Amino acid sequence: MTATTGHPLLDRAHRLATDLLIPEAERVDQEGVPTSHIEAVKRSGLLGAGAPVAYGGSDAPPDVVRRIAEILAGACCSTWFVQTQHHTPVQILAQSELPVRERLLGLLSRGELMSGVAYAHLRSYPRVPVRVRREGGGWRFDGTVPWYTGWGLNDVMLLAGVTDGGEALLAFAEARVQQGLRASEPMRLAALTAARTVSLELTGLWLPEDSVALRMPYERLAPRDRARTLNAGPAVFGLTEAALSLLDAQTAAPLTARLVDVRRRAYALADHPEPLERVAERLAVRAEAFEVLRTATTAAVVAGGGRSMAVTSRAQRLAREALFLLVQGQTAETRAAQLRALGGA
């Protein structure tokens, strides 16, 4: 029995998807991720899938963690996207030796708290959307976070900024309006409006020293972040599977074979011990995975006919979510590779 068929966390993920996420997905797409969905995710134990056992997590192997993401993304991409933010703060805390680890890692690993992440704007460097400077016994944050997902659903956030000395600093803050922190109205997007994405205005938000989870020169952090963006993510494969389930067996068969092949190659690259080797191959496989996703979701829309134009259509929702995944976590490097692939280069 392999880990991806026999692990108890996968049973929980399947039950959550079958009993709650799939039946509610079209309503959630139109109305928003409800707090009851987040409470169900917290109770499931899935938020601690990759977290240390000593802190209440499961320390599941990578193939199990990836399969959980596939299941959740294919069931309700909006709910998946809210909860997936949580896993980066957990990973950072698990590797941290700073005091905040003992305060928050257990709470996050056990699902007693859910964290969001205000991090992607670091990729704009040397432009600095959020600046950090010393103030008193802590740090002052000023600037704009363009995208923050899960507002009103997350308990805490991992907030990133850059100091005048070029250090990236990541610290935890409560995910609520407070002095120095104001949120926009939730954005209306072509897909995943339900995930409650806002922008954040920081005007002197002060966080104490013991909220800091990571501090290092941006040049040292950038390669880690780059490695995270080079590979096709599990949500791509989960969404592809969901689209293929709407097709008859004959139509689905060749696309299923392509999915199995590209997923195998993508995960082999993700498991390679040197995450910044074979970059061209990683980007090519990533683009190929998105091509399979695009084809599968388009086929689902075609198979649904005129019914696919209804906003309550599952096929249409999956197609819009596929568009979202095309640009989620995008960097200049991945964008260029994707455009070359789309152009046949």
Short mmCIF file of C-alpha atoms in Angstrom, two decimals:
data_model
loop_
_atom_site.label_atom_id
_atom_site.label_comp_id
_atom_site.label_asym_id
_atom_site.label_seq_id
_atom_site.Cartn_x
_atom_site.Cartn_y
_atom_site.Cartn_z
CA MET A 1 0.00 0.00 0.00
CA THR A 2 1.48 3.36 -1.04
CA ALA A 3 1.39 6.49 1.05
CA THR A 4 -0.99 8.13 -1.38
CA THR A 5 -3.60 5.38 -0.99
CA GLY A 6 -3.22 4.38 2.64
CA HIS A 7 -2.53 7.45 4.74
CA PRO A 8 -5.29 8.42 7.22
CA LEU A 9 -5.02 12.09 6.28
CA LEU A 10 -6.11 11.19 2.76
CA ASP A 11 -9.25 9.57 4.14
CA ARG A 12 -10.00 12.81 5.98
CA ALA A 13 -9.36 14.87 2.87
CA HIS A 14 -11.65 12.68 0.78
CA ARG A 15 -14.42 12.85 3.39
CA LEU A 16 -14.14 16.62 3.64
CA ALA A 17 -14.27 16.92 -0.14
CA THR A 18 -17.14 14.49 -0.64
CA ASP A 19 -19.32 15.49 2.30
CA LEU A 20 -18.86 19.26 2.25
CA LEU A 21 -16.65 20.90 -0.36
CA ILE A 22 -17.97 19.39 -3.59
CA PRO A 23 -21.69 19.71 -2.77
CA GLU A 24 -21.22 23.35 -1.73
CA ALA A 25 -18.64 24.44 -4.32
CA GLU A 26 -20.93 26.28 -6.74
CA ARG A 27 -22.69 28.12 -3.90
CA VAL A 28 -19.33 29.03 -2.36
CA ASP A 29 -18.10 30.29 -5.73
CA GLN A 30 -21.00 32.77 -5.82
CA GLU A 31 -21.34 33.64 -2.13
CA GLY A 32 -17.87 33.26 -0.61
CA VAL A 33 -16.04 30.76 1.58
CA PRO A 34 -18.02 30.56 4.83
CA THR A 35 -16.39 30.40 8.23
CA SER A 36 -18.03 26.99 8.67
CA HIS A 37 -15.83 25.64 5.86
CA ILE A 38 -12.74 26.97 7.60
CA GLU A 39 -13.82 25.44 10.89
CA ALA A 40 -14.27 22.10 9.13
CA VAL A 41 -10.77 22.35 7.65
CA LYS A 42 -9.37 23.16 11.09
CA ARG A 43 -11.12 20.15 12.67
CA SER A 44 -9.90 17.83 9.91
CA GLY A 45 -6.26 17.97 11.01
CA LEU A 46 -5.18 18.78 7.47
CA LEU A 47 -3.65 22.11 8.45
CA GLY A 48 -0.92 20.22 10.25
CA ALA A 49 -0.25 17.72 7.48
CA GLY A 50 3.38 18.73 7.03
CA ALA A 51 3.94 20.11 10.53
CA PRO A 52 6.22 18.51 13.15
CA VAL A 53 4.66 15.76 15.24
CA ALA A 54 6.14 17.31 18.40
CA TYR A 55 3.90 20.33 17.84
CA GLY A 56 0.73 18.42 17.03
CA GLY A 57 1.25 17.97 13.31
CA SER A 58 1.43 14.80 11.22
CA ASP A 59 4.78 15.26 9.43
CA ALA A 60 3.26 13.51 6.42
CA PRO A 61 5.54 12.70 3.46
CA PRO A 62 5.52 15.05 0.46
CA ASP A 63 3.41 12.75 -1.72
CA VAL A 64 0.65 12.76 0.89
CA VAL A 65 0.80 16.54 1.34
CA ARG A 66 0.59 17.00 -2.42
CA ARG A 67 -2.30 14.57 -2.77
CA ILE A 68 -4.25 16.40 -0.05
CA ALA A 69 -3.80 19.63 -2.01
CA GLU A 70 -5.01 17.92 -5.20
CA ILE A 71 -8.14 16.64 -3.46
CA LEU A 72 -9.05 19.97 -1.89
CA ALA A 73 -8.30 22.05 -5.00
CA GLY A 74 -10.36 19.77 -7.20
CA ALA A 75 -13.26 19.87 -4.74
CA CYS A 76 -13.43 23.62 -4.04
CA CYS A 77 -10.55 25.71 -5.29
CA SER A 78 -11.55 28.74 -3.22
CA THR A 79 -11.44 26.83 0.05
CA TRP A 80 -8.18 25.19 -0.99
CA PHE A 81 -6.65 28.58 -1.78
CA VAL A 82 -7.55 30.04 1.60
CA GLN A 83 -6.13 27.12 3.54
CA THR A 84 -3.02 26.68 1.38
CA GLN A 85 -1.71 30.04 2.61
CA HIS A 86 -1.40 28.45 6.07
CA HIS A 87 1.28 25.94 5.14
CA THR A 88 4.04 28.45 4.33
CA PRO A 89 3.98 30.02 7.82
CA VAL A 90 4.04 26.54 9.34
CA GLN A 91 7.08 25.57 7.27
CA ILE A 92 8.88 28.79 8.16
CA LEU A 93 8.17 28.37 11.88
CA ALA A 94 9.28 24.74 11.79
CA GLN A 95 12.68 25.90 10.54
CA SER A 96 12.91 28.95 12.80
CA GLU A 97 14.83 29.23 16.06
CA LEU A 98 13.16 32.48 17.09
CA PRO A 99 10.81 32.78 20.09
CA VAL A 100 7.65 33.00 17.99
CA ARG A 101 8.09 29.34 17.09
CA GLU A 102 7.14 28.20 20.58
CA ARG A 103 4.24 30.62 20.77
CA LEU A 104 2.55 29.80 17.47
CA LEU A 105 3.79 26.58 15.86
CA GLY A 106 1.67 24.30 18.04
CA LEU A 107 -1.46 26.40 17.59
CA LEU A 108 -1.00 26.41 13.82
CA SER A 109 -0.01 22.75 13.57
CA ARG A 110 -3.10 21.64 15.53
CA GLY A 111 -5.41 23.85 13.50
CA GLU A 112 -6.39 25.97 16.47
CA LEU A 113 -5.35 29.00 14.45
CA MET A 114 -5.21 29.50 10.69
CA SER A 115 -2.60 31.78 9.17
CA GLY A 116 -2.62 33.78 5.99
CA VAL A 117 0.45 35.16 4.28
CA ALA A 118 1.25 38.64 2.97
CA TYR A 119 4.44 37.69 1.19
CA ALA A 120 4.23 37.71 -2.63
CA HIS A 121 5.06 41.42 -2.92
CA LEU A 122 8.66 40.59 -1.94
CA ARG A 123 9.06 39.36 -5.52
CA SER A 124 8.93 42.99 -6.64
CA TYR A 125 12.40 43.62 -5.18
CA PRO A 126 14.30 45.94 -5.65
CA ARG A 127 10.99 47.79 -5.65
CA VAL A 128 9.79 47.67 -2.04
CA PRO A 129 5.99 47.86 -1.58
CA VAL A 130 6.33 47.34 2.19
CA ARG A 131 9.18 48.94 4.16
CA VAL A 132 10.20 47.92 7.67
CA ARG A 133 12.27 49.86 10.14
CA ARG A 134 13.22 49.60 13.80
CA GLU A 135 10.93 51.34 16.24
CA GLY A 136 11.09 50.88 19.98
CA GLY A 137 11.38 47.22 20.88
CA GLY A 138 9.98 46.07 17.58
CA TRP A 139 9.36 46.88 13.92
CA ARG A 140 7.24 49.40 12.02
CA PHE A 141 5.63 48.39 8.69
CA ASP A 142 4.60 50.95 6.07
CA GLY A 143 3.33 50.42 2.53
CA THR A 144 0.81 48.40 0.56
CA VAL A 145 0.25 44.65 0.37
CA PRO A 146 -1.45 44.30 -3.05
CA TRP A 147 -2.95 40.86 -2.41
CA TYR A 148 -3.98 39.21 0.84
CA THR A 149 -6.25 36.16 0.72
CA GLY A 150 -8.55 34.92 3.45
CA TRP A 151 -9.44 38.26 5.07
CA GLY A 152 -12.06 37.62 7.72
CA LEU A 153 -11.23 33.89 7.68
CA ASN A 154 -7.63 33.81 8.91
CA ASP A 155 -6.69 34.37 12.54
CA VAL A 156 -3.14 35.59 11.96
CA MET A 157 -0.98 36.58 9.03
CA LEU A 158 2.70 36.30 8.22
CA LEU A 159 3.58 39.77 6.98
CA ALA A 160 6.69 40.47 4.91
CA GLY A 161 8.63 43.66 4.36
CA VAL A 162 12.14 44.84 3.51
CA THR A 163 14.42 46.96 5.67
CA ASP A 164 16.52 49.87 4.41
CA GLY A 165 19.48 47.51 4.64
CA GLY A 166 17.93 45.04 2.18
CA GLU A 167 16.85 42.44 4.71
CA ALA A 168 13.59 40.58 4.27
CA LEU A 169 11.70 40.45 7.55
CA LEU A 170 8.65 38.25 8.15
CA ALA A 171 6.57 38.70 11.30
CA PHE A 172 3.19 37.55 12.57
CA ALA A 173 0.31 39.96 13.08
CA GLU A 174 -3.34 39.48 13.95
CA ALA A 175 -5.40 39.33 10.76
CA ARG A 176 -7.79 42.14 11.63
CA VAL A 177 -8.17 45.88 11.28
CA GLN A 178 -6.01 47.56 13.89
CA GLN A 179 -3.92 50.66 14.38
CA GLY A 180 -1.68 50.97 11.34
CA LEU A 181 -3.50 48.29 9.31
CA ARG A 182 -6.52 48.82 7.07
CA ALA A 183 -8.03 46.44 4.51
CA SER A 184 -9.77 47.25 1.25
CA GLU A 185 -13.15 45.87 0.35
CA PRO A 186 -12.86 42.28 -0.96
CA MET A 187 -11.85 42.25 -4.61
CA ARG A 188 -14.26 41.04 -7.28
CA LEU A 189 -12.28 38.70 -9.49
CA ALA A 190 -13.08 36.54 -12.51
CA ALA A 191 -12.40 33.52 -10.31
CA LEU A 192 -11.92 32.90 -6.59
CA THR A 193 -13.68 36.04 -5.46
CA ALA A 194 -14.93 33.63 -2.80
CA ALA A 195 -11.45 33.47 -1.23
CA ARG A 196 -11.87 37.01 0.15
CA THR A 197 -8.79 38.71 -1.28
CA VAL A 198 -8.09 42.29 -0.22
CA SER A 199 -5.23 44.77 -0.33
CA LEU A 200 -3.74 45.99 2.94
CA GLU A 201 -2.63 49.53 3.74
CA LEU A 202 0.09 49.68 6.38
CA THR A 203 0.63 53.04 8.03
CA GLY A 204 2.94 52.46 10.93
CA LEU A 205 1.77 48.97 11.93
CA TRP A 206 3.97 48.10 14.90
CA LEU A 207 4.90 44.49 15.69
CA PRO A 208 7.08 43.41 18.62
CA GLU A 209 10.44 41.71 18.20
CA ASP A 210 9.03 38.39 19.40
CA SER A 211 6.61 38.30 16.45
CA VAL A 212 9.49 37.94 13.96
CA ALA A 213 9.72 34.52 12.31
CA LEU A 214 12.41 35.16 9.70
CA ARG A 215 15.01 37.83 9.01
CA MET A 216 17.68 37.51 6.34
CA PRO A 217 19.16 39.40 3.38
CA TYR A 218 16.74 39.34 0.46
CA GLU A 219 19.46 37.87 -1.75
CA ARG A 220 19.52 34.78 0.46
CA LEU A 221 15.75 34.44 0.60
CA ALA A 222 15.13 34.93 -3.13
CA PRO A 223 16.54 31.54 -4.27
CA ARG A 224 14.26 29.73 -1.82
CA ASP A 225 11.24 31.55 -3.16
CA ARG A 226 12.31 31.01 -6.76
CA ALA A 227 12.49 27.27 -6.17
CA ARG A 228 8.86 27.29 -4.99
CA THR A 229 7.65 28.81 -8.26
CA LEU A 230 9.45 26.65 -10.82
CA ASN A 231 7.38 23.49 -10.51
CA ALA A 232 3.78 22.73 -11.35
CA GLY A 233 1.76 22.75 -8.14
CA PRO A 234 -0.68 20.07 -6.95
CA ALA A 235 -3.73 22.29 -7.47
CA VAL A 236 -3.14 22.12 -11.23
CA PHE A 237 -3.44 18.36 -11.17
CA GLY A 238 -6.38 18.31 -8.78
CA LEU A 239 -8.33 20.73 -10.95
CA THR A 240 -7.48 18.69 -14.05
CA GLU A 241 -8.81 15.54 -12.39
CA ALA A 242 -12.03 17.32 -11.47
CA ALA A 243 -12.54 18.46 -15.06
CA LEU A 244 -11.86 14.99 -16.43
CA SER A 245 -14.52 13.55 -14.12
CA LEU A 246 -17.11 15.51 -16.15
CA LEU A 247 -16.17 13.75 -19.40
CA ASP A 248 -17.20 10.36 -20.74
CA ALA A 249 -14.59 7.62 -20.48
CA GLN A 250 -13.60 7.68 -24.15
CA THR A 251 -12.99 11.43 -24.20
CA ALA A 252 -11.21 11.42 -20.85
CA ALA A 253 -8.85 8.51 -21.54
CA PRO A 254 -6.12 10.26 -23.57
CA LEU A 255 -6.19 13.33 -21.33
CA THR A 256 -5.94 11.12 -18.25
CA ALA A 257 -2.85 9.46 -19.70
CA ARG A 258 -1.29 12.87 -20.32
CA LEU A 259 -2.15 13.95 -16.78
CA VAL A 260 -0.56 10.86 -15.23
CA ASP A 261 2.61 11.33 -17.26
CA VAL A 262 3.12 15.05 -16.61
CA ARG A 263 2.27 14.72 -12.93
CA ARG A 264 4.84 11.94 -12.54
CA ARG A 265 7.54 14.08 -14.13
CA ALA A 266 6.57 17.22 -12.23
CA TYR A 267 6.72 15.50 -8.84
CA ALA A 268 10.00 13.78 -9.68
CA LEU A 269 11.47 17.23 -10.32
CA ALA A 270 9.90 18.62 -7.14
CA ASP A 271 11.61 15.83 -5.17
CA HIS A 272 15.02 16.42 -6.77
CA PRO A 273 17.54 17.23 -4.02
CA GLU A 274 18.78 20.34 -5.82
CA PRO A 275 15.73 22.57 -6.28
CA LEU A 276 17.46 25.04 -8.60
CA GLU A 277 18.88 22.48 -11.00
CA ARG A 278 17.19 21.52 -14.30
CA VAL A 279 15.36 24.85 -14.39
CA ALA A 280 14.52 24.73 -18.09
CA GLU A 281 13.03 21.26 -17.68
CA ARG A 282 11.01 22.35 -14.66
CA LEU A 283 9.55 25.31 -16.52
CA ALA A 284 8.74 23.18 -19.55
CA VAL A 285 6.95 20.56 -17.46
CA ARG A 286 5.09 23.31 -15.61
CA ALA A 287 3.88 24.76 -18.91
CA GLU A 288 2.88 21.30 -20.12
CA ALA A 289 0.85 20.72 -16.94
CA PHE A 290 -1.06 23.92 -17.56
CA GLU A 291 -1.70 22.91 -21.14
CA VAL A 292 -3.28 19.65 -19.95
CA LEU A 293 -5.35 21.63 -17.44
CA ARG A 294 -6.50 24.08 -20.12
CA THR A 295 -7.45 21.27 -22.46
CA ALA A 296 -9.32 19.33 -19.77
CA THR A 297 -11.33 22.31 -18.53
CA THR A 298 -12.13 23.40 -22.09
CA ALA A 299 -13.32 19.88 -22.88
CA ALA A 300 -15.55 19.95 -19.80
CA VAL A 301 -17.14 23.21 -20.98
CA VAL A 302 -17.66 21.80 -24.47
CA ALA A 303 -19.19 18.61 -23.08
CA GLY A 304 -21.60 20.66 -21.00
CA GLY A 305 -22.84 22.60 -23.99
CA GLY A 306 -25.00 25.65 -23.38
CA ARG A 307 -25.43 24.65 -19.73
CA SER A 308 -21.77 25.53 -19.21
CA MET A 309 -22.62 29.20 -19.60
CA ALA A 310 -24.69 29.21 -16.41
CA VAL A 311 -22.81 30.68 -13.48
CA THR A 312 -23.80 27.60 -11.51
CA SER A 313 -22.04 25.28 -13.97
CA ARG A 314 -19.27 23.21 -12.44
CA ALA A 315 -17.44 23.06 -15.78
CA GLN A 316 -17.44 26.83 -16.10
CA ARG A 317 -16.24 27.26 -12.52
CA LEU A 318 -13.36 24.88 -13.13
CA ALA A 319 -12.42 26.71 -16.33
CA ARG A 320 -12.34 30.05 -14.50
CA GLU A 321 -10.32 28.52 -11.67
CA ALA A 322 -7.85 27.19 -14.23
CA LEU A 323 -7.35 30.76 -15.47
CA PHE A 324 -6.66 31.83 -11.91
CA LEU A 325 -4.01 29.14 -11.43
CA LEU A 326 -2.28 30.33 -14.61
CA VAL A 327 -1.28 33.55 -12.86
CA GLN A 328 -1.27 32.53 -9.19
CA GLY A 329 2.28 32.79 -7.83
CA GLN A 330 3.51 33.97 -11.22
CA THR A 331 6.99 35.45 -11.60
CA ALA A 332 8.64 37.12 -14.58
CA GLU A 333 10.53 33.86 -15.19
CA THR A 334 7.48 31.60 -15.17
CA ARG A 335 5.46 34.10 -17.23
CA ALA A 336 8.10 34.18 -19.94
CA ALA A 337 8.33 30.38 -20.05
CA GLN A 338 4.56 30.05 -20.24
CA LEU A 339 4.27 32.57 -23.05
CA ARG A 340 7.02 30.79 -25.01
CA ALA A 341 5.14 27.52 -24.63
CA LEU A 342 1.86 29.10 -25.71
CA GLY A 343 3.62 30.55 -28.74
CA GLY A 344 5.00 27.15 -29.67
CA ALA A 345 8.61 28.12 -28.99
#
